[in-house]
PDB file of C-alpha atoms in Angstrom:
ATOM      1  CA  UNK K  13      11.910  19.446  -1.421  1.00  0.00           C
ATOM      2  CA  UNK K  14      13.702  18.745  -4.473  1.00  0.00           C
ATOM      3  CA  UNK K  15      14.812  22.439  -4.833  1.00  0.00           C
ATOM      4  CA  UNK K  16      15.671  23.108  -1.134  1.00  0.00           C
ATOM      5  CA  UNK K  17      16.573  19.446   0.256  1.00  0.00           C
ATOM      6  CA  UNK K  18      16.149  20.000   4.191  1.00  0.00           C
ATOM      7  CA  UNK K  19      15.540  23.961   4.007  1.00  0.00           C
ATOM      8  CA  UNK K  20      12.160  23.169   2.394  1.00  0.00           C
ATOM      9  CA  UNK K  21       9.311  24.431   4.280  1.00  0.00           C
ATOM     10  CA  UNK K  22       6.963  21.962   5.852  1.00  0.00           C
ATOM     11  CA  UNK K  23       3.534  21.887   4.280  1.00  0.00           C
ATOM     12  CA  UNK K  24       0.468  20.631   6.620  1.00  0.00           C
ATOM     13  CA  UNK K  25      -2.193  19.092   4.755  1.00  0.00           C
ATOM     14  CA  UNK K  26      -5.074  20.136   7.405  1.00  0.00           C
ATOM     15  CA  UNK K  27      -8.485  18.105   7.339  1.00  0.00           C
ATOM     16  CA  UNK K  28     -10.165  14.865   5.956  1.00  0.00           C
ATOM     17  CA  UNK K  29      -8.673  13.409   2.687  1.00  0.00           C
ATOM     18  CA  UNK K  30     -10.925  14.976  -0.167  1.00  0.00           C
ATOM     19  CA  UNK K  31     -12.783  12.474  -2.899  1.00  0.00           C
ATOM     20  CA  UNK K  32     -10.595  11.177  -5.611  1.00  0.00           C
ATOM     21  CA  UNK K  33      -7.410  11.912  -4.080  1.00  0.00           C
ATOM     22  CA  UNK K  34      -5.916   8.751  -4.355  1.00  0.00           C
ATOM     23  CA  UNK K  35      -2.929   9.789  -7.006  1.00  0.00           C
ATOM     24  CA  UNK K  36      -2.144  11.970  -4.158  1.00  0.00           C
ATOM     25  CA  UNK K  37      -2.426   9.950  -1.348  1.00  0.00           C
ATOM     26  CA  UNK K  38      -0.230   7.096  -3.036  1.00  0.00           C
ATOM     27  CA  UNK K  39       2.606  10.104  -3.742  1.00  0.00           C
ATOM     28  CA  UNK K  40       2.456  10.913  -0.129  1.00  0.00           C
ATOM     29  CA  UNK K  41       2.520   7.556   1.177  1.00  0.00           C
ATOM     30  CA  UNK K  42       5.372   6.132  -1.220  1.00  0.00           C
ATOM     31  CA  UNK K  43       7.488   9.280  -1.752  1.00  0.00           C
ATOM     32  CA  UNK K  44      10.334   8.930   0.916  1.00  0.00           C
ATOM     33  CA  UNK K  45      11.751  12.308  -0.223  1.00  0.00           C
ATOM     34  CA  UNK K  46       8.479  14.088   1.190  1.00  0.00           C
ATOM     35  CA  UNK K  47       8.481  12.245   4.396  1.00  0.00           C
ATOM     36  CA  UNK K  48       9.508  14.872   7.031  1.00  0.00           C
ATOM     37  CA  UNK K  49       7.974  17.819   4.929  1.00  0.00           C
ATOM     38  CA  UNK K  50       4.564  16.866   4.283  1.00  0.00           C
ATOM     39  CA  UNK K  51       2.266  16.049   7.116  1.00  0.00           C
ATOM     40  CA  UNK K  52      -1.379  15.175   7.161  1.00  0.00           C
ATOM     41  CA  UNK K  53      -3.338  16.577  10.131  1.00  0.00           C
ATOM     42  CA  UNK K  54      -7.030  15.545  10.728  1.00  0.00           C
ATOM     43  CA  UNK K  55      -9.191  15.810  13.601  1.00  0.00           C
ATOM     44  CA  UNK K  56      -7.749  18.858  15.027  1.00  0.00           C
ATOM     45  CA  UNK K  57      -9.482  20.825  17.699  1.00  0.00           C
ATOM     46  CA  UNK K  58     -10.261  24.489  16.755  1.00  0.00           C
ATOM     47  CA  UNK K  59      -7.635  25.808  19.342  1.00  0.00           C
ATOM     48  CA  UNK K  60      -5.113  23.539  17.664  1.00  0.00           C
ATOM     49  CA  UNK K  61      -6.343  24.682  14.040  1.00  0.00           C
ATOM     50  CA  UNK K  62      -6.282  28.359  15.017  1.00  0.00           C
ATOM     51  CA  UNK K  63      -2.564  27.749  16.460  1.00  0.00           C
ATOM     52  CA  UNK K  64      -1.375  26.122  13.516  1.00  0.00           C
ATOM     53  CA  UNK K  65      -2.830  28.859  11.246  1.00  0.00           C
ATOM     54  CA  UNK K  66      -1.525  31.795  13.189  1.00  0.00           C
ATOM     55  CA  UNK K  67       1.831  30.336  12.755  1.00  0.00           C
ATOM     56  CA  UNK K  68       1.465  29.600   8.980  1.00  0.00           C
ATOM     57  CA  UNK K  69       3.579  31.392   6.298  1.00  0.00           C
ATOM     58  CA  UNK K  70       0.396  30.847   3.759  1.00  0.00           C
ATOM     59  CA  UNK K  71      -2.723  29.087   3.091  1.00  0.00           C
ATOM     60  CA  UNK K  72      -2.938  27.009  -0.243  1.00  0.00           C
ATOM     61  CA  UNK K  73      -6.529  25.809  -1.607  1.00  0.00           C
ATOM     62  CA  UNK K  74      -5.777  23.810  -4.720  1.00  0.00           C
ATOM     63  CA  UNK K  75      -9.363  22.792  -4.744  1.00  0.00           C
ATOM     64  CA  UNK K  76     -11.185  21.599  -8.026  1.00  0.00           C
ATOM     65  CA  UNK K  77     -14.516  21.937  -6.095  1.00  0.00           C
ATOM     66  CA  UNK K  78     -15.286  23.710  -2.821  1.00  0.00           C
ATOM     67  CA  UNK K  79     -18.731  24.675  -0.944  1.00  0.00           C
ATOM     68  CA  UNK K  80     -18.137  27.956   0.814  1.00  0.00           C
ATOM     69  CA  UNK K  81     -14.203  27.400   1.561  1.00  0.00           C
ATOM     70  CA  UNK K  82     -13.994  28.232   4.879  1.00  0.00           C
ATOM     71  CA  UNK K  83     -10.307  27.614   5.400  1.00  0.00           C
ATOM     72  CA  UNK K  84      -9.657  30.743   2.791  1.00  0.00           C
ATOM     73  CA  UNK K  85     -11.736  32.901   4.663  1.00  0.00           C
ATOM     74  CA  UNK K  86     -10.376  31.980   7.866  1.00  0.00           C
ATOM     75  CA  UNK K  87      -6.828  32.403   6.229  1.00  0.00           C
ATOM     76  CA  UNK K  88      -7.995  35.871   4.870  1.00  0.00           C
ATOM     77  CA  UNK K  89      -9.490  37.618   8.017  1.00  0.00           C
ATOM     78  CA  UNK K  90      -6.445  36.216   9.958  1.00  0.00           C
ATOM     79  CA  UNK K  91      -4.081  38.151   7.177  1.00  0.00           C
ATOM     80  CA  UNK K  92      -2.802  34.873   5.957  1.00  0.00           C
ATOM     81  CA  UNK K  93      -1.298  35.144   2.679  1.00  0.00           C
ATOM     82  CA  UNK K  94      -3.334  32.926   0.274  1.00  0.00           C
ATOM     83  CA  UNK K  95      -3.220  31.188  -2.858  1.00  0.00           C
ATOM     84  CA  UNK K  96      -6.265  29.612  -4.031  1.00  0.00           C
ATOM     85  CA  UNK K  97      -7.799  27.774  -7.383  1.00  0.00           C
ATOM     86  CA  UNK K  98      -9.532  30.088  -9.550  1.00  0.00           C
ATOM     87  CA  UNK K  99     -12.759  28.355  -9.055  1.00  0.00           C
ATOM     88  CA  UNK K 100     -16.422  30.352  -8.631  1.00  0.00           C
ATOM     89  CA  UNK K 101     -16.713  30.093  -5.024  1.00  0.00           C
ATOM     90  CA  UNK K 102     -13.047  31.435  -4.711  1.00  0.00           C
ATOM     91  CA  UNK K 103     -13.573  34.196  -7.125  1.00  0.00           C
ATOM     92  CA  UNK K 104     -16.904  35.158  -5.162  1.00  0.00           C
ATOM     93  CA  UNK K 105     -15.094  35.137  -1.830  1.00  0.00           C
ATOM     94  CA  UNK K 106     -11.465  36.094  -2.351  1.00  0.00           C
ATOM     95  CA  UNK K 107     -10.225  39.787  -1.244  1.00  0.00           C
ATOM     96  CA  UNK K 108      -7.966  41.268  -3.769  1.00  0.00           C
ATOM     97  CA  UNK K 109      -4.973  39.924  -2.032  1.00  0.00           C
ATOM     98  CA  UNK K 110      -5.815  36.091  -2.707  1.00  0.00           C
ATOM     99  CA  UNK K 111      -4.149  35.000  -5.630  1.00  0.00           C
ATOM    100  CA  UNK K 112      -6.004  32.842  -8.012  1.00  0.00           C
ATOM    101  CA  UNK K 113      -4.624  30.120 -10.189  1.00  0.00           C
ATOM    102  CA  UNK K 114      -5.879  27.677 -12.354  1.00  0.00           C
ATOM    103  CA  UNK K 115      -6.149  24.595 -10.363  1.00  0.00           C
ATOM    104  CA  UNK K 116      -4.472  22.502 -13.075  1.00  0.00           C
ATOM    105  CA  UNK K 117      -1.767  24.704 -13.775  1.00  0.00           C
ATOM    106  CA  UNK K 118       1.139  22.961 -11.856  1.00  0.00           C
ATOM    107  CA  UNK K 119       3.874  25.609 -13.346  1.00  0.00           C
ATOM    108  CA  UNK K 120       2.008  28.518 -11.921  1.00  0.00           C
ATOM    109  CA  UNK K 121       1.149  27.068  -8.729  1.00  0.00           C
ATOM    110  CA  UNK K 122       4.927  26.563  -8.272  1.00  0.00           C
ATOM    111  CA  UNK K 123       5.880  30.238  -9.587  1.00  0.00           C
ATOM    112  CA  UNK K 124       3.074  31.566  -7.294  1.00  0.00           C
ATOM    113  CA  UNK K 125       4.228  29.470  -3.972  1.00  0.00           C
ATOM    114  CA  UNK K 126       7.930  30.394  -4.763  1.00  0.00           C
ATOM    115  CA  UNK K 127       6.719  34.464  -5.202  1.00  0.00           C
ATOM    116  CA  UNK K 128       4.984  34.154  -1.906  1.00  0.00           C
ATOM    117  CA  UNK K 129       7.834  32.375  -0.197  1.00  0.00           C
ATOM    118  CA  UNK K 130      10.469  35.072  -1.383  1.00  0.00           C
ATOM    119  CA  UNK K 131       8.078  37.896  -0.441  1.00  0.00           C
ATOM    120  CA  UNK K 132       7.516  39.166  -3.823  1.00  0.00           C
ATOM    121  CA  UNK K 133       3.583  38.681  -3.470  1.00  0.00           C
ATOM    122  CA  UNK K 134       1.580  42.069  -4.006  1.00  0.00           C
ATOM    123  CA  UNK K 135      -1.606  42.961  -2.288  1.00  0.00           C
ATOM    124  CA  UNK K 136      -2.628  44.525   1.259  1.00  0.00           C
ATOM    125  CA  UNK K 137      -3.242  41.764   3.678  1.00  0.00           C
ATOM    126  CA  UNK K 138      -3.970  43.996   6.553  1.00  0.00           C
ATOM    127  CA  UNK K 139      -6.654  45.865   4.805  1.00  0.00           C
ATOM    128  CA  UNK K 140      -8.197  42.355   3.478  1.00  0.00           C
ATOM    129  CA  UNK K 141      -7.919  40.933   6.993  1.00  0.00           C
ATOM    130  CA  UNK K 142     -10.066  44.075   8.405  1.00  0.00           C
ATOM    131  CA  UNK K 143     -12.692  43.660   5.241  1.00  0.00           C
ATOM    132  CA  UNK K 144     -13.060  39.762   5.952  1.00  0.00           C
ATOM    133  CA  UNK K 145     -13.434  40.086   9.656  1.00  0.00           C
ATOM    134  CA  UNK K 146     -16.042  42.766   9.140  1.00  0.00           C
ATOM    135  CA  UNK K 147     -17.607  40.728   5.991  1.00  0.00           C
ATOM    136  CA  UNK K 148     -18.176  37.104   7.533  1.00  0.00           C
ATOM    137  CA  UNK K 149     -19.105  37.737  11.037  1.00  0.00           C
ATOM    138  CA  UNK K 150     -22.246  35.861  12.800  1.00  0.00           C
ATOM    139  CA  UNK K 151     -24.394  38.985  12.572  1.00  0.00           C
ATOM    140  CA  UNK K 152     -24.149  39.282   8.801  1.00  0.00           C
ATOM    141  CA  UNK K 153     -24.674  35.835   8.452  1.00  0.00           C
ATOM    142  CA  UNK K 154     -28.005  35.674  10.575  1.00  0.00           C
ATOM    143  CA  UNK K 155     -28.919  38.888   8.896  1.00  0.00           C
ATOM    144  CA  UNK K 156     -28.877  36.961   5.328  1.00  0.00           C
ATOM    145  CA  UNK K 157     -30.383  34.138   6.905  1.00  0.00           C
ATOM    146  CA  UNK K 158     -33.380  36.143   8.139  1.00  0.00           C
ATOM    147  CA  UNK K 159     -33.869  37.819   4.939  1.00  0.00           C
ATOM    148  CA  UNK K 160     -33.973  34.462   3.069  1.00  0.00           C
ATOM    149  CA  UNK K 161     -36.164  33.136   5.638  1.00  0.00           C
ATOM    150  CA  UNK K 162     -38.777  36.042   5.421  1.00  0.00           C
ATOM    151  CA  UNK K 163     -38.330  35.880   1.898  1.00  0.00           C
ATOM    152  CA  UNK K 164     -39.619  32.250   1.904  1.00  0.00           C
ATOM    153  CA  UNK K 165     -42.523  32.789   4.138  1.00  0.00           C
ATOM    154  CA  UNK K 166     -44.180  35.579   1.668  1.00  0.00           C
TER     155      UNK K 166
END
């Protein structure tokens, strides 16, 4: 917003606020400059979330800690360019086109976002989306679950 003024793209923060987010929440609530550009959206239906993601220019996952990181997997499956924290779960799940960035390196986050915004991001989103769609299926999930349960029984 500081750089582009009213031409700055909207940032949608989707989901519940994370733990230890007080500093970010204070900034969002007190910074008049961000109003009209940054929006918090919680409690969305699956259809609403899918609609928002389908129209997204990108997905940002600047987490310090994640469990499975379903939003990143969904973004990959939809072919949405993604920038994510360089944390273990993202390294494990990310397709080659996902740009992994140190979660505490603000200047590199800015550079990655600006690079994506001007279209100079590399990577093949279409093949990554196909790979993610083939990998993260209910059939594969239950195949893995069954092998774990059978192994636990033996």
